[in-house]
Short mmCIF file of C-alpha atoms and ligand atoms in Angstrom, two decimals:
data_model
loop_
_atom_site.label_atom_id
_atom_site.label_comp_id
_atom_site.label_asym_id
_atom_site.label_seq_id
_atom_site.Cartn_x
_atom_site.Cartn_y
_atom_site.Cartn_z
CA MET C 1 20.91 10.66 -13.52
CA LEU C 2 20.60 7.69 -11.83
CA PHE C 3 18.56 6.77 -8.01
CA LEU C 4 18.68 4.16 -6.42
CA GLY C 5 15.45 3.57 -3.83
CA ILE C 6 15.62 1.84 -0.95
CA GLU C 7 12.41 -0.02 0.85
CA THR C 8 12.21 -2.10 3.82
CA SER C 9 9.68 -0.29 5.82
CA CYS C 10 7.68 -3.85 6.60
CA ASP C 11 8.04 -7.23 5.14
CA GLU C 12 9.51 -6.89 1.66
CA THR C 13 13.18 -6.02 1.12
CA SER C 14 13.47 -4.16 -2.20
CA ALA C 15 15.86 -2.05 -4.27
CA ALA C 16 15.02 -0.09 -7.56
CA ILE C 17 17.01 1.94 -10.27
CA PHE C 18 15.33 5.02 -11.55
CA ASP C 19 16.44 7.53 -13.51
CA ASP C 20 15.16 11.55 -14.12
CA ASP C 21 13.13 10.67 -16.41
CA LEU C 22 11.01 8.00 -13.96
CA CYS C 23 12.50 5.49 -16.14
CA ILE C 24 12.68 2.17 -13.86
CA ARG C 25 15.60 0.71 -15.07
CA SER C 26 15.44 -2.24 -12.14
CA ASN C 27 13.11 -3.01 -9.35
CA VAL C 28 13.94 -6.46 -7.27
CA VAL C 29 11.51 -7.14 -4.53
CA ALA C 30 12.70 -9.98 -1.68
CA SER C 31 9.06 -11.15 -0.31
CA GLN C 32 9.96 -12.45 3.82
CA THR C 33 6.40 -13.71 3.42
CA ASP C 34 7.07 -17.20 4.16
CA LEU C 35 9.36 -16.14 7.46
CA HIS C 36 6.15 -14.47 8.78
CA ALA C 37 3.16 -17.01 7.85
CA ARG C 38 4.18 -19.76 10.44
CA PHE C 39 2.97 -16.60 12.57
CA GLY C 40 0.18 -15.60 10.74
CA GLY C 41 1.13 -11.73 10.70
CA VAL C 42 4.75 -9.97 10.26
CA VAL C 43 6.62 -10.18 13.33
CA PRO C 44 8.60 -6.69 13.57
CA GLU C 45 12.32 -8.39 15.22
CA VAL C 46 12.27 -11.21 12.14
CA ALA C 47 11.38 -8.53 9.55
CA ALA C 48 14.05 -6.29 10.31
CA ARG C 49 16.78 -9.16 10.70
CA ALA C 50 15.32 -10.49 7.56
CA HIS C 51 16.49 -7.01 6.11
CA LEU C 52 19.24 -6.85 7.35
CA ARG C 53 20.53 -10.30 6.15
CA GLN C 54 18.79 -9.23 2.53
CA LEU C 55 19.34 -5.48 1.78
CA LEU C 56 23.05 -5.64 0.59
CA PRO C 57 22.27 -8.70 -1.82
CA VAL C 58 18.95 -6.96 -3.25
CA ILE C 59 20.88 -3.90 -3.54
CA ASP C 60 23.50 -5.92 -5.68
CA GLU C 61 21.06 -7.83 -7.44
CA ALA C 62 19.63 -4.64 -8.36
CA LEU C 63 22.41 -2.45 -9.73
CA GLN C 64 23.12 -5.74 -12.06
CA ARG C 65 19.93 -5.85 -13.49
CA ALA C 66 20.22 -2.40 -14.31
CA GLY C 67 23.70 -2.83 -15.85
CA VAL C 68 25.24 0.25 -13.33
CA THR C 69 27.86 0.00 -10.77
CA LEU C 70 27.43 2.32 -7.93
CA SER C 71 29.50 4.79 -9.22
CA ASP C 72 26.86 5.63 -11.41
CA LEU C 73 24.30 6.36 -8.88
CA GLY C 74 23.82 10.25 -8.32
CA ALA C 75 21.40 9.88 -5.63
CA ILE C 76 20.19 7.62 -2.91
CA ALA C 77 16.53 7.49 -2.53
CA VAL C 78 14.66 5.81 1.25
CA HIS C 79 11.34 5.45 2.23
CA HIS C 80 11.95 6.45 6.27
CA THR C 81 8.47 6.56 7.48
CA PRO C 82 6.05 5.11 8.28
CA GLY C 83 6.66 1.64 8.98
CA LEU C 84 8.05 -0.85 11.90
CA ILE C 85 10.56 0.96 13.35
CA GLY C 86 13.71 -1.53 13.27
CA ALA C 87 12.58 -2.51 9.60
CA LEU C 88 12.97 1.15 8.45
CA LEU C 89 15.97 1.43 10.39
CA VAL C 90 17.75 -1.20 8.09
CA GLY C 91 17.48 0.91 4.89
CA VAL C 92 17.75 4.69 6.42
CA ALA C 93 21.30 2.91 7.60
CA ALA C 94 21.94 1.63 4.64
CA ALA C 95 20.90 4.82 2.92
CA LYS C 96 22.81 6.91 4.83
CA MET C 97 26.11 4.83 4.71
CA LEU C 98 26.08 4.66 0.53
CA ALA C 99 25.33 8.48 0.37
CA VAL C 100 28.56 9.05 2.76
CA THR C 101 30.63 6.80 0.65
CA LEU C 102 29.27 7.75 -2.76
CA GLU C 103 29.12 11.75 -1.50
CA VAL C 104 25.82 11.77 -3.42
CA PRO C 105 22.55 13.24 -1.98
CA LEU C 106 20.39 11.74 0.81
CA ILE C 107 16.41 11.91 -0.05
CA ALA C 108 13.65 10.79 2.32
CA VAL C 109 10.88 9.48 0.75
CA ASN C 110 7.08 8.93 2.51
CA HIS C 111 5.92 5.15 1.67
CA ILE C 112 2.70 6.57 1.76
CA GLU C 113 3.07 9.39 -0.49
CA ALA C 114 5.64 7.03 -2.91
CA HIS C 115 2.59 4.49 -2.86
CA ILE C 116 0.56 6.97 -4.63
CA PHE C 117 3.45 8.16 -6.77
CA ALA C 118 3.66 4.64 -7.84
CA ALA C 119 0.92 5.42 -10.03
CA ARG C 120 2.33 8.51 -11.51
CA MET C 121 5.37 6.14 -12.10
CA ALA C 122 2.54 3.76 -14.46
CA ALA C 123 0.83 6.47 -15.98
CA GLY C 124 3.97 7.25 -18.01
CA LYS C 125 2.63 11.29 -17.82
CA GLU C 126 1.56 13.88 -14.88
CA ILE C 127 -1.22 12.57 -12.85
CA PHE C 128 -1.34 15.47 -10.68
CA PRO C 129 -3.70 17.24 -9.25
CA CYS C 130 -5.60 14.42 -8.54
CA VAL C 131 -7.41 11.79 -5.79
CA GLY C 132 -4.85 9.83 -4.17
CA PHE C 133 -6.06 6.68 -2.47
CA VAL C 134 -3.50 4.31 -0.45
CA ILE C 135 -5.08 1.05 0.33
CA SER C 136 -2.67 -1.40 2.12
CA GLY C 137 -2.10 -3.59 5.13
CA GLY C 138 -1.11 -0.15 7.71
CA HIS C 139 -3.03 2.37 5.67
CA THR C 140 -6.28 3.42 3.90
CA ALA C 141 -6.21 7.01 3.34
CA LEU C 142 -7.30 9.87 1.04
CA PHE C 143 -5.62 12.19 -0.54
CA HIS C 144 -5.84 15.53 -2.22
CA CYS C 145 -3.20 15.51 -4.11
CA HIS C 146 -1.99 19.06 -5.83
CA SER C 147 1.04 18.01 -6.89
CA ALA C 148 3.75 15.42 -6.07
CA LEU C 149 4.92 17.30 -3.34
CA GLN C 150 1.76 18.45 -1.84
CA PHE C 151 -0.81 16.18 -0.09
CA GLU C 152 -3.77 17.07 1.79
CA LEU C 153 -5.10 14.00 3.69
CA LEU C 154 -8.94 13.98 3.17
CA GLY C 155 -9.52 10.88 6.03
CA SER C 156 -7.94 7.75 6.62
CA THR C 157 -9.09 4.68 8.76
CA ARG C 158 -9.82 5.08 13.14
CA ASP C 159 -8.87 1.97 13.31
CA ASP C 160 -7.97 -1.45 10.99
CA ALA C 161 -6.59 -0.69 7.54
CA ALA C 162 -8.27 -2.38 4.99
CA GLY C 163 -5.09 -4.84 4.15
CA GLU C 164 -5.06 -5.62 7.79
CA ALA C 165 -9.06 -6.16 7.63
CA PHE C 166 -8.19 -8.88 4.85
CA ASP C 167 -5.21 -10.70 6.33
CA LYS C 168 -7.79 -11.04 10.23
CA VAL C 169 -10.51 -12.63 8.04
CA ALA C 170 -8.32 -14.76 6.62
CA GLN C 171 -7.42 -15.90 9.88
CA ILE C 172 -10.90 -15.86 10.84
CA LEU C 173 -11.19 -18.49 7.80
CA GLY C 174 -8.40 -20.49 8.34
CA LEU C 175 -6.88 -19.10 4.73
CA GLY C 176 -3.44 -18.70 6.12
CA PHE C 177 -1.50 -15.53 4.78
CA PRO C 178 -0.96 -13.18 3.21
CA GLY C 179 -4.28 -13.03 3.75
CA GLY C 180 -5.42 -10.35 1.24
CA PRO C 181 -4.62 -12.59 -1.63
CA ALA C 182 -6.20 -16.13 -0.14
CA VAL C 183 -9.02 -14.37 0.70
CA ALA C 184 -9.15 -12.85 -2.91
CA ARG C 185 -9.17 -16.12 -4.56
CA GLU C 186 -11.73 -18.03 -1.76
CA ALA C 187 -14.45 -15.31 -3.04
CA GLN C 188 -14.19 -15.87 -6.20
CA PHE C 189 -16.38 -19.32 -5.91
CA GLY C 190 -18.64 -17.60 -3.59
CA ASP C 191 -21.80 -15.18 -3.29
CA PRO C 192 -20.85 -11.97 -2.50
CA THR C 193 -24.62 -11.47 -1.80
CA ALA C 194 -24.94 -14.43 0.78
CA TYR C 195 -24.66 -11.72 4.05
CA ARG C 196 -25.09 -8.68 4.18
CA PHE C 197 -22.19 -7.32 6.23
CA PRO C 198 -22.23 -3.70 7.59
CA ARG C 199 -20.29 -0.91 5.39
CA ALA C 200 -19.05 1.69 8.52
CA LEU C 201 -19.64 5.25 7.61
CA ILE C 202 -20.35 4.78 3.98
CA ASP C 203 -23.19 7.37 4.45
CA GLU C 204 -21.44 10.03 6.21
CA ASP C 205 -20.11 12.73 4.86
CA HIS C 206 -16.33 12.63 5.49
CA PHE C 207 -13.48 10.48 4.47
CA ASP C 208 -12.53 7.90 7.63
CA PHE C 209 -12.90 4.59 7.26
CA SER C 210 -13.45 2.01 9.98
CA PHE C 211 -13.08 -1.75 9.21
CA SER C 212 -12.78 -3.16 12.86
CA GLY C 213 -16.41 -4.14 13.00
CA LEU C 214 -17.08 -5.72 9.87
CA LYS C 215 -14.13 -8.21 10.62
CA THR C 216 -15.87 -8.67 13.90
CA ALA C 217 -19.26 -9.24 12.19
CA VAL C 218 -17.36 -12.42 10.25
CA LEU C 219 -15.63 -13.82 13.30
CA TYR C 220 -19.47 -14.07 14.45
CA THR C 221 -21.20 -15.28 11.61
CA ALA C 222 -18.62 -17.77 10.82
CA PHE C 223 -18.72 -19.34 14.52
CA GLY C 224 -21.47 -17.64 16.60
CA GLN C 225 -21.23 -15.86 19.62
CA ASP C 226 -18.74 -18.60 21.35
CA ARG C 227 -15.58 -19.29 18.90
CA SER C 228 -14.60 -21.85 21.26
CA ARG C 229 -17.63 -23.91 20.43
CA GLY C 230 -17.63 -23.62 16.58
CA SER C 231 -15.67 -25.21 13.89
CA PRO C 232 -13.95 -23.32 11.65
CA PRO C 233 -15.77 -22.61 8.04
CA THR C 234 -15.45 -24.98 5.09
CA GLY C 235 -16.48 -25.39 1.51
CA GLN C 236 -19.41 -23.44 0.18
CA HIS C 237 -20.17 -21.34 3.76
CA ARG C 238 -16.43 -20.44 3.82
CA ALA C 239 -16.64 -18.76 0.07
CA ASP C 240 -19.50 -17.04 0.79
CA LEU C 241 -18.47 -15.19 3.86
CA ALA C 242 -15.27 -14.34 1.96
CA ALA C 243 -16.88 -12.76 -1.17
CA SER C 244 -19.48 -11.35 1.28
CA PHE C 245 -16.71 -9.41 3.28
CA GLN C 246 -15.11 -8.66 0.39
CA GLN C 247 -17.80 -6.95 -1.62
CA ALA C 248 -18.39 -5.24 1.78
CA VAL C 249 -14.93 -3.48 2.15
CA VAL C 250 -15.53 -2.52 -1.89
CA ASP C 251 -18.99 -0.95 -1.47
CA VAL C 252 -17.16 1.41 1.33
CA LEU C 253 -13.78 2.29 -0.75
CA VAL C 254 -15.51 2.81 -4.06
CA GLU C 255 -18.10 4.75 -2.50
CA LYS C 256 -15.47 7.05 -0.25
CA SER C 257 -13.38 7.18 -3.22
CA ARG C 258 -16.30 8.39 -5.32
CA ARG C 259 -17.38 11.27 -2.50
CA ALA C 260 -13.71 11.99 -2.79
CA LEU C 261 -13.77 12.97 -6.95
CA ARG C 262 -17.05 14.74 -6.16
CA ARG C 263 -16.04 16.88 -3.64
CA THR C 264 -12.61 18.28 -4.92
CA HIS C 265 -13.93 18.22 -8.46
CA LEU C 266 -10.80 16.37 -9.50
CA ARG C 267 -11.05 13.88 -12.51
CA ARG C 268 -8.26 11.73 -11.62
CA LEU C 269 -8.64 9.01 -9.09
CA ALA C 270 -4.51 7.30 -8.68
CA VAL C 271 -4.76 4.13 -6.19
CA GLY C 272 -1.90 2.18 -4.81
CA GLY C 273 -1.24 -0.64 -2.15
CA GLY C 274 -1.60 -3.92 -1.74
CA VAL C 275 -5.02 -3.52 -2.07
CA ALA C 276 -5.09 -2.01 -4.76
CA ALA C 277 -4.35 -5.77 -6.56
CA ASN C 278 -7.88 -7.12 -5.50
CA ARG C 279 -9.44 -7.73 -9.05
CA ALA C 280 -12.68 -7.19 -7.53
CA LEU C 281 -11.61 -3.86 -6.07
CA ARG C 282 -10.04 -2.63 -9.50
CA GLU C 283 -13.38 -3.94 -11.67
CA ALA C 284 -15.54 -1.98 -9.53
CA LEU C 285 -13.26 1.15 -9.51
CA THR C 286 -12.83 1.22 -13.14
CA GLN C 287 -17.12 1.05 -13.39
CA MET C 288 -17.28 3.79 -10.92
CA THR C 289 -14.68 5.93 -12.37
CA ARG C 290 -16.45 5.58 -15.77
CA GLU C 291 -20.06 6.79 -14.25
CA GLU C 292 -17.96 9.90 -12.75
CA GLY C 293 -16.34 10.71 -16.10
CA SER C 294 -12.89 10.51 -14.51
CA GLU C 295 -9.68 8.78 -14.90
CA LEU C 296 -8.42 5.93 -12.84
CA ILE C 297 -4.95 5.42 -12.67
CA ILE C 298 -4.22 2.20 -10.80
CA PRO C 299 -0.84 0.58 -11.24
CA ALA C 300 -0.09 -3.20 -12.13
CA LEU C 301 0.32 -5.28 -9.15
CA GLU C 302 4.21 -5.09 -8.85
CA LEU C 303 3.79 -1.42 -8.42
CA CYS C 304 0.70 -1.95 -6.09
CA THR C 305 2.37 -3.54 -3.54
CA ASP C 306 5.43 -2.69 -1.37
CA ASN C 307 8.62 -2.15 -3.72
CA ALA C 308 11.44 0.43 -4.27
CA ALA C 309 10.46 1.76 -7.59
CA MET C 310 7.80 4.03 -6.02
CA ALA C 311 10.60 5.89 -4.16
CA ALA C 312 11.01 7.80 -7.48
CA LEU C 313 8.84 10.18 -5.72
CA ALA C 314 12.37 11.49 -4.74
CA VAL C 315 13.33 12.44 -8.23
CA GLU C 316 10.54 15.43 -7.61
CA LYS C 317 12.17 15.77 -4.62
CA TRP C 318 15.25 16.84 -5.83
CA ARG C 319 14.08 18.65 -8.64
CA ALA C 320 12.76 20.87 -5.67
CA GLY C 321 15.69 20.75 -3.79
CA GLN C 322 14.58 18.69 -1.06
CA LEU C 323 17.51 16.57 -0.03
CA ALA C 324 17.41 14.87 3.45
CA PRO C 325 19.94 15.54 6.32
CA LEU C 326 22.57 12.99 6.86
CA ASP C 327 21.05 12.40 10.58
CA LEU C 328 17.66 11.75 9.21
CA ASP C 329 16.06 9.82 11.36
CA ALA C 330 13.37 6.68 10.65
CA VAL C 331 9.82 7.88 11.87
CA PRO C 332 7.57 4.75 12.97
CA TYR C 333 4.13 7.40 12.53
CA LEU C 334 4.20 10.25 11.40
CA PRO C 335 0.88 12.39 10.99
CA PHE C 336 -0.05 14.47 7.95
CA SER C 337 -1.03 17.73 8.64
O1 KG4 F 401 1.04 -2.23 0.38
P1 KG4 F 401 1.18 -3.57 1.02
O2 KG4 F 401 2.39 -4.26 0.27
O3 KG4 F 401 2.03 -3.45 2.20
C1 KG4 F 401 2.04 -1.86 2.91
O4 KG4 F 401 2.28 -1.06 3.19
O5 KG4 F 401 1.00 -2.58 3.98
O6 KG4 F 401 0.10 -4.25 0.95
C2 KG4 F 401 0.33 -5.45 1.90
C3 KG4 F 401 -1.69 -5.37 1.91
C4 KG4 F 401 -1.89 -6.68 2.87
O7 KG4 F 401 -2.82 -6.87 4.13
C5 KG4 F 401 -2.14 -7.60 1.76
O8 KG4 F 401 -2.85 -8.76 2.48
C6 KG4 F 401 -3.07 -6.83 1.11
O9 KG4 F 401 -2.52 -5.68 0.90
N1 KG4 F 401 -3.49 -7.59 -0.42
C7 KG4 F 401 -5.10 -7.85 -1.08
C8 KG4 F 401 -4.24 -8.12 -1.98
N2 KG4 F 401 -2.66 -8.33 -2.68
C9 KG4 F 401 -2.56 -7.71 -1.33
N3 KG4 F 401 -5.85 -7.52 0.02
C10 KG4 F 401 -6.61 -7.72 -0.64
N4 KG4 F 401 -6.89 -8.54 -2.22
C11 KG4 F 401 -5.75 -8.58 -2.94
N5 KG4 F 401 -5.09 -9.15 -3.95
ZN1 ZN F 402 3.01 -0.08 1.37
#
């Protein structure tokens, strides 16, 4: 049985074909990075309009690359929450239209849960139960994943997400958009011990995060108290700021996930979301899980960032009979219980 997955929650328009054996037949991602770069961040209205233009051609390409046609599809899966409302609506409307016209089931997938399911896809074997960690531009959240369909939130960020902090620090350092890869590149040339930035909540006995103070600390270190009088950092100073910032984020993410493994007595850590593409983080998580005697499951870069193949969580939902009604709504924010 073939599924079409659709992702339009933020600034990537993506369609994928996968089957009920969780084999990815195609996974096409059209990035809008160039459209948003001059604004220094994602503009919701611009994102929604770009999804409108790109989604049908992206679906066509996904079908073509998989060597199938619409009539081969047995179900349509769509990320309907969380995300930018206008962006989500484009994907949800297209998914409903296809489900109705092809007379196949519609399956609604939570984008955050799907980020963890990307690790399941990458592993090629069962990974649940596990600790799930989503580290993206919109979310930093730790879960006790009892199964693919039962996630218990352990903690999440109280302010900025980790990816958001990377993006904002990139702006402070004049490194452009998207910020994560730019800060990571700059950090390669810097000394991660040059500045001792705050690691908020790292020693507290819960799983919440806070990154906004760290961002402000970078701002003040870069410019002094009065930003208007300083000029943006350059050269080694900028590289040291990037490396020290990245190290502070990595330390917090690694320490909290270590605690989550210990608290839950689980032996697997599945990580997803765009920040999981960060090399320093991947290395630190590899070392930590080795020390803890646990297995680290972290997808290749293209499955870490937003894509439609991670909507293959729909296969599990379909097996469990969890189909969506045709009046399915896009939901920008959905609290976890
Ligand atoms: O999961 P994702 O593609 O979209 C959301 O659902 O948010 O994550 C995007 C985030 C952005 O904040 C981006 O700056 C960050 O992931 N990111 C990185 C790296 N690559 C992407 N952050 C740190 N290092 C990277 N190499
Ligand atoms: Zn995402």
